[in-house]
Amino acid sequence: MTVEATIALPVGTTLDRFIMRQQENFGYAKGELSQLLRDIALASKIIGKEINRAGLTDITGAFGRENVQGESQQKLDVIANIRFKRALINGGEVCGILSEEEDEIIQTNNYNGKYVVAIDPLDGSSNIDVNVSIGTIFSIYRRVSPVGTPAVIDDFMQGGRKQVAAGYILYGSSTVMVYTTGQGVNCFTYESSLGEFFFSHADMTIPSTGKIYSVNDAYFDEFAAPVQTFVTEMRRTKGAMARYIGSLVGDFHRNLLKGGIYLYPPTAKTPHGKLRLLYECYPLAFVIEQAGGRGYDGTQDILDITPTHVHQRCAAYLGSTQLIDELVKQLNCEV
Ligand code: AHM
Ligand code: MG
């Protein structure tokens, strides 16, 4: 986001208006990308409404099936997947979708769509039944396959640096949409009585360091020695705070605002990390870099990873630059 554009668009501007104004800065296909971001916002409003009713209607609990990751799908996972697919298919800008909930890429039959979207429709869904924040994570690429043909896997396998936009929606104490198109990070807060997202946090930047570390401590003994050393050092830091709710979007958003680090290292159960590269790590790494932070996988910056398959996992360290740099130092000491 340019300084001029931020000044021109005060806090309180609607998301629609913001996107329309910002599209002047998009490199190409201005109207289509704007429409696509609006389609994602629309689906998130519908999902947010369903989430708010969880407990009153029969949409909590397990769906009774496993997704491609071998994880139990929750009913709301399935509902969110349907809602996002419907919004993206009806919107017409997307030729293909990659979803955490489906093995294969989804053809939208909009062969003229110029974009593809990789999405985790509802992340942290084990938290639904207990009223803890959950989120949606999305990543957008301009297709590399010819317009007028079906989407192909290569459209999704371009690598993190080719994302044209990425972000998340956090269904928390309020619902917020945070996204980047490569010109900074902006946040919009949902006002439910008006049915609109309003510009609320301009040009977000993560503090260069912080006291918060977010990691599942139960796996500590399984972490590699340098990661254990880093976590132990964090614990000893004056004023350090461990904060981990097990919803990536919630943990990430808090640390973005306050400064800190999120860690999901390899464990015995998930030796390549748990989080998914294309629809969890790449988009959040794009956001964190745009906010002045860093996303690292243990050997390289997440955005530099060459993807090998659509549902691949990776280790993820996301946060304030100084903390990631310290972790990198530990990891390099070990070599
Ligand atoms: P999901 O995509 O199946 O919801 O899993 C991803 C979630 C993240 O939101 C969260 O950070 C992590 O898994 C928690 O994993 P764990 O329970 O192993 O700590
Ligand atoms: Mg997920």
Coordinates of N, CA and C in Angstrom, one line a residue, residues 204-283:
M204 N -0.3 -2.6 8.1 CA 0.1 -3.3 9.4 C 1.6 -3.7 9.3
T205 N 2.3 -3.5 10.4 CA 3.7 -4.0 10.5 C 3.8 -4.8 11.8
I206 N 4.6 -5.8 11.7 CA 4.9 -6.6 12.9 C 6.0 -6.0 13.6
P207 N 6.0 -5.8 14.9 CA 7.2 -5.3 15.7 C 8.4 -6.2 15.3
S208 N 9.6 -5.6 15.3 CA 10.8 -6.4 14.8 C 11.1 -7.5 15.8
T209 N 10.7 -7.3 17.1 CA 10.9 -8.4 18.0 C 9.6 -8.5 18.9
G210 N 9.6 -9.5 19.8 CA 8.4 -9.6 20.7 C 8.7 -10.6 21.8
K211 N 7.8 -10.7 22.7 CA 8.0 -11.6 23.8 C 7.1 -12.9 23.7
I212 N 6.3 -12.9 22.7 CA 5.4 -14.1 22.6 C 5.9 -15.2 21.8
Y213 N 5.9 -16.4 22.3 CA 6.2 -17.6 21.4 C 5.0 -18.5 21.5
S214 N 4.6 -19.0 20.3 CA 3.5 -19.8 20.1 C 3.9 -21.1 19.5
V215 N 3.8 -22.2 20.4 CA 4.2 -23.5 19.9 C 3.5 -24.5 20.8
N216 N 3.2 -25.7 20.2 CA 2.6 -26.7 21.0 C 3.7 -27.4 21.8
D217 N 3.7 -27.0 23.1 CA 4.7 -27.5 24.0 C 4.7 -29.0 24.2
A218 N 3.6 -29.6 24.0 CA 3.5 -31.1 24.2 C 4.5 -31.8 23.3
Y219 N 4.9 -31.2 22.2 CA 5.8 -31.9 21.3 C 7.3 -31.5 21.6
F220 N 7.6 -30.7 22.6 CA 8.9 -30.2 22.8 C 10.0 -31.2 22.7
D221 N 9.8 -32.4 23.3 CA 10.8 -33.4 23.3 C 11.1 -34.0 21.9
E222 N 10.2 -33.7 21.0 CA 10.4 -34.2 19.7 C 11.1 -33.2 18.7
F223 N 11.2 -32.0 19.2 CA 11.9 -31.0 18.4 C 13.4 -31.2 18.2
A224 N 13.9 -30.8 17.1 CA 15.4 -30.9 16.9 C 16.1 -30.0 18.0
A225 N 17.3 -30.3 18.4 CA 18.0 -29.7 19.5 C 18.0 -28.1 19.3
P226 N 18.3 -27.6 18.1 CA 18.4 -26.1 18.0 C 17.0 -25.5 18.2
V227 N 16.0 -26.1 17.9 CA 14.6 -25.6 18.1 C 14.3 -25.6 19.6
Q228 N 14.7 -26.7 20.3 CA 14.6 -26.8 21.7 C 15.4 -25.7 22.4
T229 N 16.6 -25.4 21.9 CA 17.4 -24.4 22.5 C 16.7 -23.0 22.4
F230 N 16.2 -22.8 21.1 CA 15.5 -21.5 20.9 C 14.3 -21.3 21.8
V231 N 13.5 -22.4 21.9 CA 12.3 -22.3 22.8 C 12.7 -22.1 24.3
T232 N 13.8 -22.8 24.7 CA 14.2 -22.7 26.1 C 14.7 -21.2 26.3
E233 N 15.4 -20.7 25.3 CA 15.9 -19.3 25.5 C 14.7 -18.3 25.5
M234 N 13.7 -18.6 24.7 CA 12.5 -17.7 24.7 C 11.8 -17.8 26.1
R235 N 11.7 -19.0 26.7 CA 11.1 -19.1 28.0 C 11.9 -18.3 29.1
R236 N 13.2 -18.2 28.9 CA 14.0 -17.5 29.9 C 14.0 -16.0 29.7
T237 N 13.5 -15.5 28.5 CA 13.5 -14.1 28.2 C 12.6 -13.4 29.2
K238 N 13.1 -12.3 29.7 CA 12.3 -11.5 30.7 C 11.0 -11.1 30.1
G239 N 9.9 -11.4 30.7 CA 8.6 -10.9 30.2 C 8.0 -11.9 29.1
A240 N 8.7 -13.0 28.9 CA 8.2 -13.9 27.8 C 6.8 -14.4 28.1
M241 N 6.1 -14.6 27.0 CA 4.7 -15.2 27.2 C 4.5 -16.3 26.2
A242 N 4.1 -17.4 26.7 CA 3.7 -18.5 25.8 C 2.2 -18.4 25.5
R243 N 1.9 -18.3 24.2 CA 0.5 -18.2 23.8 C 0.2 -19.1 22.6
Y244 N -0.7 -20.1 22.8 CA -0.9 -21.0 21.7 C -2.3 -21.5 21.9
I245 N -3.2 -21.1 20.9 CA -4.6 -21.6 21.0 C -4.8 -22.8 20.0
G246 N -3.9 -23.1 19.1 CA -4.1 -24.2 18.2 C -4.9 -23.9 17.0
S247 N -5.1 -22.6 16.8 CA -5.8 -22.1 15.6 C -4.7 -21.2 14.9
L248 N -4.2 -21.6 13.8 CA -3.0 -20.9 13.2 C -3.4 -19.4 13.0
V249 N -4.5 -19.2 12.4 CA -4.9 -17.8 12.1 C -4.9 -16.9 13.3
G250 N -5.5 -17.5 14.4 CA -5.6 -16.7 15.7 C -4.2 -16.4 16.2
D251 N -3.4 -17.5 16.3 CA -2.0 -17.3 16.8 C -1.2 -16.4 16.0
F252 N -1.4 -16.5 14.7 CA -0.6 -15.7 13.7 C -1.1 -14.2 13.9
H253 N -2.4 -14.0 13.9 CA -2.9 -12.6 14.0 C -2.4 -11.9 15.2
R254 N -2.5 -12.6 16.4 CA -2.1 -12.0 17.6 C -0.6 -11.6 17.5
N255 N 0.2 -12.5 17.0 CA 1.7 -12.2 16.9 C 2.0 -11.1 15.9
L256 N 1.2 -11.0 14.9 CA 1.4 -9.9 13.9 C 1.2 -8.6 14.6
L257 N 0.1 -8.5 15.4 CA -0.2 -7.3 16.1 C 0.8 -7.0 17.2
K258 N 1.2 -8.0 18.0 CA 2.0 -7.8 19.2 C 3.5 -8.0 19.0
G259 N 3.9 -8.7 18.0 CA 5.3 -9.1 17.9 C 5.5 -10.5 18.6
G260 N 6.2 -11.4 17.9 CA 6.4 -12.7 18.5 C 6.7 -13.7 17.4
I261 N 6.6 -15.0 17.8 CA 7.0 -16.0 16.8 C 6.0 -17.2 16.9
Y262 N 5.6 -17.7 15.8 CA 4.8 -18.9 15.8 C 5.7 -20.1 15.3
L263 N 5.7 -21.2 16.0 CA 6.6 -22.3 15.5 C 5.7 -23.6 15.4
Y264 N 5.8 -24.2 14.2 CA 5.4 -25.6 14.1 C 6.5 -26.4 13.4
P265 N 7.4 -26.9 14.3 CA 8.6 -27.6 13.8 C 8.2 -29.1 13.4
P266 N 9.1 -29.8 12.8 CA 8.8 -31.2 12.5 C 8.7 -31.9 13.9
T267 N 7.8 -32.9 13.9 CA 7.7 -33.8 15.1 C 7.7 -35.2 14.6
A268 N 7.7 -36.2 15.6 CA 7.7 -37.6 15.2 C 6.5 -37.9 14.3
K269 N 5.4 -37.4 14.6 CA 4.2 -37.7 13.8 C 4.2 -37.0 12.5
T270 N 4.7 -35.8 12.5 CA 4.7 -35.0 11.2 C 6.2 -34.6 10.9
P271 N 7.0 -35.5 10.4 CA 8.4 -35.2 10.2 C 8.7 -34.1 9.2
H272 N 7.7 -33.8 8.4 CA 7.9 -32.7 7.4 C 7.2 -31.4 7.9
G273 N 6.8 -31.4 9.1 CA 5.9 -30.3 9.6 C 4.5 -30.7 9.4
K274 N 3.6 -30.0 10.1 CA 2.2 -30.3 9.9 C 1.4 -29.4 8.9
L275 N 1.8 -28.2 8.9 CA 1.1 -27.2 8.1 C 1.3 -27.4 6.6
R276 N 0.3 -27.0 5.9 CA 0.3 -27.2 4.4 C 0.9 -26.0 3.7
L277 N 1.8 -26.3 2.8 CA 2.6 -25.2 2.2 C 1.7 -24.2 1.4
L278 N 0.9 -24.8 0.5 CA 0.2 -23.9 -0.5 C -0.9 -23.1 0.0
Y279 N -1.6 -23.6 1.0 CA -2.8 -22.8 1.5 C -2.7 -22.4 3.0
E280 N -1.6 -22.7 3.6 CA -1.4 -22.2 5.0 C -0.1 -21.4 5.0
C281 N 1.0 -22.0 4.7 CA 2.3 -21.4 4.9 C 2.7 -20.3 3.9
Y282 N 2.5 -20.6 2.6 CA 2.8 -19.5 1.6 C 2.0 -18.2 1.9
P283 N 0.6 -18.3 2.0 CA -0.1 -17.1 2.2 C 0.3 -16.3 3.5

